[in-house]
mmCIF file of C-alpha atoms in Angstrom:
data_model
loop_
_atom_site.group_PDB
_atom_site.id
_atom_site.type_symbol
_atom_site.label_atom_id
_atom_site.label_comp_id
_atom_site.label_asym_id
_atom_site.label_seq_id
_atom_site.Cartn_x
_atom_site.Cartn_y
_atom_site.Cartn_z
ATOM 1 C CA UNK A 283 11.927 17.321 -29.578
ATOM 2 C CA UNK A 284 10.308 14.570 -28.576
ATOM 3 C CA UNK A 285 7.556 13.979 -26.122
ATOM 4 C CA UNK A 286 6.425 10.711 -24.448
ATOM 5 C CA UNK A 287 2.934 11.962 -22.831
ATOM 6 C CA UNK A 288 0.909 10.131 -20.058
ATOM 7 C CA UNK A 289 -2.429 10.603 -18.838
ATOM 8 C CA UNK A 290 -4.033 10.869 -16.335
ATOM 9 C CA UNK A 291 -1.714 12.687 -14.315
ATOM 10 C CA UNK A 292 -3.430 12.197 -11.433
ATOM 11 C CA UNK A 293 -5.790 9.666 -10.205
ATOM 12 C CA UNK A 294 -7.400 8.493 -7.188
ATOM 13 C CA UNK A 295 -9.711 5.552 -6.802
ATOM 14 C CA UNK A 296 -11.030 3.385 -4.406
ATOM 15 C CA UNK A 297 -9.709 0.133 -2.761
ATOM 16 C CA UNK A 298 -10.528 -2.775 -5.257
ATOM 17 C CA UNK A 299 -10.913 -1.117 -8.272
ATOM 18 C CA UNK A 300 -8.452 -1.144 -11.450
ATOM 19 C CA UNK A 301 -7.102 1.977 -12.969
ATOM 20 C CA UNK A 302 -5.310 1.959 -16.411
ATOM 21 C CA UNK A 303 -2.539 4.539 -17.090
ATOM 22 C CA UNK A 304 -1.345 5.224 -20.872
ATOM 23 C CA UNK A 305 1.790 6.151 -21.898
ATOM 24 C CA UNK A 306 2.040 7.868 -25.963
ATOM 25 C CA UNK A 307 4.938 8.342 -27.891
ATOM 26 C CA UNK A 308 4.089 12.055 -29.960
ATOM 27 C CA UNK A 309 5.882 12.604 -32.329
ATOM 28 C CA UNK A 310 8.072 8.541 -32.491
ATOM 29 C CA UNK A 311 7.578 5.602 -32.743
ATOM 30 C CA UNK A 312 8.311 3.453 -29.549
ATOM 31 C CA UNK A 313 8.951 0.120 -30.236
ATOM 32 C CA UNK A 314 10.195 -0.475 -26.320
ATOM 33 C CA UNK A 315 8.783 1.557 -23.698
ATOM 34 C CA UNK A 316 9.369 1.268 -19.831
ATOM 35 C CA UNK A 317 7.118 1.644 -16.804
ATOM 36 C CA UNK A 318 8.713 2.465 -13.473
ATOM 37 C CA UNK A 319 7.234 3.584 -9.804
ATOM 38 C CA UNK A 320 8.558 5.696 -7.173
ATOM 39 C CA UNK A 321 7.211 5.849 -3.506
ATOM 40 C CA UNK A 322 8.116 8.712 -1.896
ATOM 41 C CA UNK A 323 11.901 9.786 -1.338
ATOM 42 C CA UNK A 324 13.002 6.522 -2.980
ATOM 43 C CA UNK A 325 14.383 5.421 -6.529
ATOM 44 C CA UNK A 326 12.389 4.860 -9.754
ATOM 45 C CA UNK A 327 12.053 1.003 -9.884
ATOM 46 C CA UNK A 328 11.512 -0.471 -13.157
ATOM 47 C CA UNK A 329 8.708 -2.666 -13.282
ATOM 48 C CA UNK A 330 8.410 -3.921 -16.235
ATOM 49 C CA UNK A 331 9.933 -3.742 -20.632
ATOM 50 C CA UNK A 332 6.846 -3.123 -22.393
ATOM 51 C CA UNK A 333 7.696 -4.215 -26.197
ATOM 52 C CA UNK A 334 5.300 -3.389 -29.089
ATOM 53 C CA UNK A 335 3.567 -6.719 -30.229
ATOM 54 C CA UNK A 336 4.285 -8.730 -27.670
ATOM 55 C CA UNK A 337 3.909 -9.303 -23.963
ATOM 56 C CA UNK A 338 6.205 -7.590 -21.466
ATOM 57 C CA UNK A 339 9.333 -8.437 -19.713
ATOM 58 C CA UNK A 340 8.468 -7.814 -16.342
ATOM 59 C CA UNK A 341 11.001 -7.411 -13.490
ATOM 60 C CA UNK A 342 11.759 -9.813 -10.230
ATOM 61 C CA UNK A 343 8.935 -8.978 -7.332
ATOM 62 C CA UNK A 344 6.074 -7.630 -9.633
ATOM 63 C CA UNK A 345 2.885 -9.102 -10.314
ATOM 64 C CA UNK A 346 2.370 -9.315 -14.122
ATOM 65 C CA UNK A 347 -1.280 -10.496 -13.198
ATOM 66 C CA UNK A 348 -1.814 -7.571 -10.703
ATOM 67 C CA UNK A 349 0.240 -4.701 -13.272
ATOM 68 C CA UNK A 350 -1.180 -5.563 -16.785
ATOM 69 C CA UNK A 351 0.796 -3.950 -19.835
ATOM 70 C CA UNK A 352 -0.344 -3.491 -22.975
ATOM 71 C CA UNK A 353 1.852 -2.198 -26.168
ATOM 72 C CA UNK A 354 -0.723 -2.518 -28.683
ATOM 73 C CA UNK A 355 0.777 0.305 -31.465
ATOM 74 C CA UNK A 356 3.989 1.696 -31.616
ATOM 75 C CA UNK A 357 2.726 5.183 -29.773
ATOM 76 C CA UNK A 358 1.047 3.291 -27.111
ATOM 77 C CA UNK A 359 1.179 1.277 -24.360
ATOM 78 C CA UNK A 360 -1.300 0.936 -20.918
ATOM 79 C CA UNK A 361 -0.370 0.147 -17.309
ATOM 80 C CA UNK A 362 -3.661 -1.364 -15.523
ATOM 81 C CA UNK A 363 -3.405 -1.905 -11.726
ATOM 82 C CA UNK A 364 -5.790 -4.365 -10.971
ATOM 83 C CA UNK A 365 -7.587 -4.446 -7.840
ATOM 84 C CA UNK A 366 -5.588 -1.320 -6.245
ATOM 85 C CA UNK A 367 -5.137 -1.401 -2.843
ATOM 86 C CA UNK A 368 -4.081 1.730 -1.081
ATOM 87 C CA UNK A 369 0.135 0.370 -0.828
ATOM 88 C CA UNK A 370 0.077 0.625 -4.353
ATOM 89 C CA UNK A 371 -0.560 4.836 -4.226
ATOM 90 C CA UNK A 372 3.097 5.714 -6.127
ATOM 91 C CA UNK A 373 3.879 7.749 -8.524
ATOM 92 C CA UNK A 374 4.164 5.713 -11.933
ATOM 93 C CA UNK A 375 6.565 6.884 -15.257
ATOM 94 C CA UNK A 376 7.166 5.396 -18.082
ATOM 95 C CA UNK A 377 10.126 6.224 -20.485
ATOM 96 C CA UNK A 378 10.508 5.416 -24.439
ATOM 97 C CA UNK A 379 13.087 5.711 -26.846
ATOM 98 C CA UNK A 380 12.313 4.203 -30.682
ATOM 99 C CA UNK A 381 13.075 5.129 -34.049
ATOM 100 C CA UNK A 382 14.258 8.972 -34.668
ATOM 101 C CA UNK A 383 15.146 9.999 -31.103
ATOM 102 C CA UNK A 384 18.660 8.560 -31.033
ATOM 103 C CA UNK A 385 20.506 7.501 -27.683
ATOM 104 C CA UNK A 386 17.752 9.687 -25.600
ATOM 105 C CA UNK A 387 15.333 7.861 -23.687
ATOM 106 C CA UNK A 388 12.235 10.176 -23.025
ATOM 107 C CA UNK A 389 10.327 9.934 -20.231
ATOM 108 C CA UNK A 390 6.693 10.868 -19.660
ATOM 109 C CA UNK A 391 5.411 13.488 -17.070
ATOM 110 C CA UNK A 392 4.169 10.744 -14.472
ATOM 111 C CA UNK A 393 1.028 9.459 -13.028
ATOM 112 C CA UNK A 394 0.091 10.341 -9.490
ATOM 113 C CA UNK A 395 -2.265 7.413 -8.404
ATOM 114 C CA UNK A 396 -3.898 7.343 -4.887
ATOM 115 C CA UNK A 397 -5.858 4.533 -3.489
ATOM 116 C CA UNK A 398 -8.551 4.918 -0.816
ATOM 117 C CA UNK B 239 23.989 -4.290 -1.984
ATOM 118 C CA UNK B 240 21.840 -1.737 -4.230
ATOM 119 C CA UNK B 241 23.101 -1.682 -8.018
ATOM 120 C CA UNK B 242 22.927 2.321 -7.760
ATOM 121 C CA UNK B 243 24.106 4.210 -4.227
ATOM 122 C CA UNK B 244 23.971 7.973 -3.254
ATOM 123 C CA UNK B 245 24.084 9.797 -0.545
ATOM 124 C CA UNK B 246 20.782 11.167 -0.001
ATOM 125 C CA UNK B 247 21.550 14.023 1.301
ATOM 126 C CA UNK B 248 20.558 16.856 1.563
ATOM 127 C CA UNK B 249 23.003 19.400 0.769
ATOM 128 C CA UNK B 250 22.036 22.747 1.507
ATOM 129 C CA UNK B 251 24.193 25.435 -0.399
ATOM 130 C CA UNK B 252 24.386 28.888 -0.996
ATOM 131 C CA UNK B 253 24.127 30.490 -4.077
ATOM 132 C CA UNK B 254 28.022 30.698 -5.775
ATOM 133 C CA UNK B 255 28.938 27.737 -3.808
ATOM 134 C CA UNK B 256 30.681 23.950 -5.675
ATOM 135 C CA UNK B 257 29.277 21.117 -4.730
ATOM 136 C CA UNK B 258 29.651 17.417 -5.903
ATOM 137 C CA UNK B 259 27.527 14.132 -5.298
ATOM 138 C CA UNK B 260 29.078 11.391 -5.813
ATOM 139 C CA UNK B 261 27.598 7.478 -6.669
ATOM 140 C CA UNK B 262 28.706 3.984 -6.794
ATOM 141 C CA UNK B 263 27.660 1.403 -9.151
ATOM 142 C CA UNK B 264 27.288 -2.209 -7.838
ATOM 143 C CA UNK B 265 27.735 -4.153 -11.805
ATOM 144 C CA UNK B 266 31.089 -3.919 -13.135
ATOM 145 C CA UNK B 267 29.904 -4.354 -16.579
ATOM 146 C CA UNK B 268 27.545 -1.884 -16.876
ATOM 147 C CA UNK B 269 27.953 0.183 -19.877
ATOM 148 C CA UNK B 270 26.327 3.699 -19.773
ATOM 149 C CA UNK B 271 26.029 6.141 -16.859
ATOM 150 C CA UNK B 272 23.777 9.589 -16.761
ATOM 151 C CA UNK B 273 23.025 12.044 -14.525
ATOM 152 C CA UNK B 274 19.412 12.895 -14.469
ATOM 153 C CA UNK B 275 17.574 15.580 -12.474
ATOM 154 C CA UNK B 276 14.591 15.744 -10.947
ATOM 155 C CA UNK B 277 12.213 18.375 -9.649
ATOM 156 C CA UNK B 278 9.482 17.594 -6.993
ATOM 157 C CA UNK B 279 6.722 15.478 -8.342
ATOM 158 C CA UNK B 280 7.973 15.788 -11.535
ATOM 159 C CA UNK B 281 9.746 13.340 -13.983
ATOM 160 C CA UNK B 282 13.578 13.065 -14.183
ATOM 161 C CA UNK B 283 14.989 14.851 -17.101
ATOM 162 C CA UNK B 284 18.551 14.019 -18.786
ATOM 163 C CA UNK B 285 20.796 16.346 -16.985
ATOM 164 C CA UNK B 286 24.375 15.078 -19.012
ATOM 165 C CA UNK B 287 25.835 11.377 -19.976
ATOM 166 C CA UNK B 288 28.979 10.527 -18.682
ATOM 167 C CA UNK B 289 31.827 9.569 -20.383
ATOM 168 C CA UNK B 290 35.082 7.694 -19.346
ATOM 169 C CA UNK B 291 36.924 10.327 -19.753
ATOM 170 C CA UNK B 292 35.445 12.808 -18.292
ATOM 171 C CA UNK B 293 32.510 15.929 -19.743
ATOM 172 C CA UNK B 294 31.606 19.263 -18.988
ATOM 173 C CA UNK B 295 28.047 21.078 -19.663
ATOM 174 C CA UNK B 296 28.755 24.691 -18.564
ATOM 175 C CA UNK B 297 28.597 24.192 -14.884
ATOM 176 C CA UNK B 298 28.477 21.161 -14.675
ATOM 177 C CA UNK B 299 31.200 18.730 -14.919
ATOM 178 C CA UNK B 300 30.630 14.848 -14.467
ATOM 179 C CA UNK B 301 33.197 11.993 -14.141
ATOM 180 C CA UNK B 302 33.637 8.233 -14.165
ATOM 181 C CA UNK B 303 36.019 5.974 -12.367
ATOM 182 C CA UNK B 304 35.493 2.218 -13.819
ATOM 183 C CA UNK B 305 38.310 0.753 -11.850
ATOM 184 C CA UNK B 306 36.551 2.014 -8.764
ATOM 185 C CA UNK B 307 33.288 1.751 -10.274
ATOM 186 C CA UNK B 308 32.304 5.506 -9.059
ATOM 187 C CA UNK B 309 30.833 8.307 -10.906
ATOM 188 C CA UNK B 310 30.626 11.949 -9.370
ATOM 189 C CA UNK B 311 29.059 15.371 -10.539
ATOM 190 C CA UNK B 312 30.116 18.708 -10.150
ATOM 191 C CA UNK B 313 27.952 21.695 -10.267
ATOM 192 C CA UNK B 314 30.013 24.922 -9.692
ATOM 193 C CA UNK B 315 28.472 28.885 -9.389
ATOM 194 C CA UNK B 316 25.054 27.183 -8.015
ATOM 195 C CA UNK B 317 21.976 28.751 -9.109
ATOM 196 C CA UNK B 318 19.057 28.613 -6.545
ATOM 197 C CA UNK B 319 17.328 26.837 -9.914
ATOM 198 C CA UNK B 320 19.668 24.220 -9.303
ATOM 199 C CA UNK B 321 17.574 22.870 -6.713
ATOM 200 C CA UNK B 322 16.101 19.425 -7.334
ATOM 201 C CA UNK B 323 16.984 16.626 -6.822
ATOM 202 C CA UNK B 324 20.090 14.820 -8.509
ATOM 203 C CA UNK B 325 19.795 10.938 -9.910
ATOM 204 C CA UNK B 326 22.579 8.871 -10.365
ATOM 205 C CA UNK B 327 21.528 6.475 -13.279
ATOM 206 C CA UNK B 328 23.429 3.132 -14.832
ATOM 207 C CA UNK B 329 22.445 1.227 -18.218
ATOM 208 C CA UNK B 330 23.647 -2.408 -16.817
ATOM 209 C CA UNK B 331 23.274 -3.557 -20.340
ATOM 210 C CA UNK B 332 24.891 -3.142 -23.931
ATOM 211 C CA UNK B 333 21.646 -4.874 -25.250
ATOM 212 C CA UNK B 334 18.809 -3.139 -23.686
ATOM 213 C CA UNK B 335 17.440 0.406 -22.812
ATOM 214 C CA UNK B 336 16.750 -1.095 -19.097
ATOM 215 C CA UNK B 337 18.159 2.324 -16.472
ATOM 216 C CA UNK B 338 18.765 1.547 -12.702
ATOM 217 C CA UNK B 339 18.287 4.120 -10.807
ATOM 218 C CA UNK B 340 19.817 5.805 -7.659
ATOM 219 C CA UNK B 341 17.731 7.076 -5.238
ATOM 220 C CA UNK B 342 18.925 10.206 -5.475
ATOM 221 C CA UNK B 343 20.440 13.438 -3.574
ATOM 222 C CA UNK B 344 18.964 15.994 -3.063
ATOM 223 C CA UNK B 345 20.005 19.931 -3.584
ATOM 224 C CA UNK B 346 19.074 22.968 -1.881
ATOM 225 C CA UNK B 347 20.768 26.214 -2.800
ATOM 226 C CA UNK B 348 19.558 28.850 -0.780
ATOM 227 C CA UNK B 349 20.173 32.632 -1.478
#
């Protein structure tokens, strides 16, 4: 079936740096792909619509500037946290669906990031 | 008023036992509901759509109420793999992908 990979899948870094998380479609091609976080024992929160080719659709409350997404191809797309700070340690996803998979959305395995 | 509400829980259950979460959805419109699943630090995976009038997967049976805007899931003869924990999720949209989720409740079947 198909698989939406993401890497790293865990990362820790200190305050004030940027880390960039990618998000591939395998075996698809992912013309919209999603990026959510979840803090511990609460929902996934979408942050932003990341569509191939052009910039993303981000949602009420996040920093586009801060959270800069990147859909470049149509297997890939980047989340960079900017100058992390340790409140934004979370557990980031992202999710696909494109041409060949149907009605399922896939979702990758998740990035654990830690700030220090 | 959050678009997506469940009881957190948790439910602790033995093995054998029925049990059934239930979640409210805040956007009458809203066009596509799922139950997803999700194991601890893991990502959710599609557990079963649900359908107005009503599916069952094996042992697990899920059903939607539009006029009360209410969807529920029923997992009978619980495994102790059944653990995890249980995501309510709503497509708002016709147009779009976009999935709101619940935060979740969670499941422990013990033996």
């Amino acid at each position: 079936g198909a698989v939406v990979s993401q890497h790293p899948s865990w990362v820790i870094c200190k305050s004030g740096t940027s880390v960039k998380i990618e998000c591939r479609s395998l075996d698809f091609q992912a013309t919209t792909m999603f990026w959510y976080r979840q803090f511990p024992k609460q929902s996934l929160m979408l942050m932003a619509t990341s569509n191939e080719g052009s910039k993303a659709t981000y949602e009420q409350g996040v920093e586009k500037d801060k959270f800069l997404i990147n859909h470049a191809s149509l297997t890939l797309s980047t989340l960079t946290v900017t100058s992390a700070h340790p409140e934004d340690s979370s557990f980031y996803i992202c999710s696909a669906r494109g041409t060949g998979t149907g009605n399922t959305i896939y979702f990758g395995e998740g990035s654990w990031l830690t700030v220090v | 008023r959050k678009e997506v509400e469940q009881d957190p829980g948790p439910f602790n259950v033995p093995e054998g036992a029925t049990v059934a979460f239930n979640c409210t959805y805040s956007n009458s419109a809203s066009q596509s509901f799922f139950w997803y699943r999700q194991d601890c630090r893991k990502e959710p995976k599609l557990l079963m759509s649900v359908y107005s009038s009503g599916n069952e997967d094996g042992r697990f049976t899920a059903q939607l109420n539009r006029a009360s805007q209410y969807i529920s899931l029923l997992i009978r003869d619980s495994k102790l793999s059944d653990s995890a924990t249980y995501l309510c999720v709503v497509n708002p949209t016709d147009n779009t992908d976009k999935l709101i989720f619940g935060t979740g409740t969670r499941l422990q079947v013990f033996p």
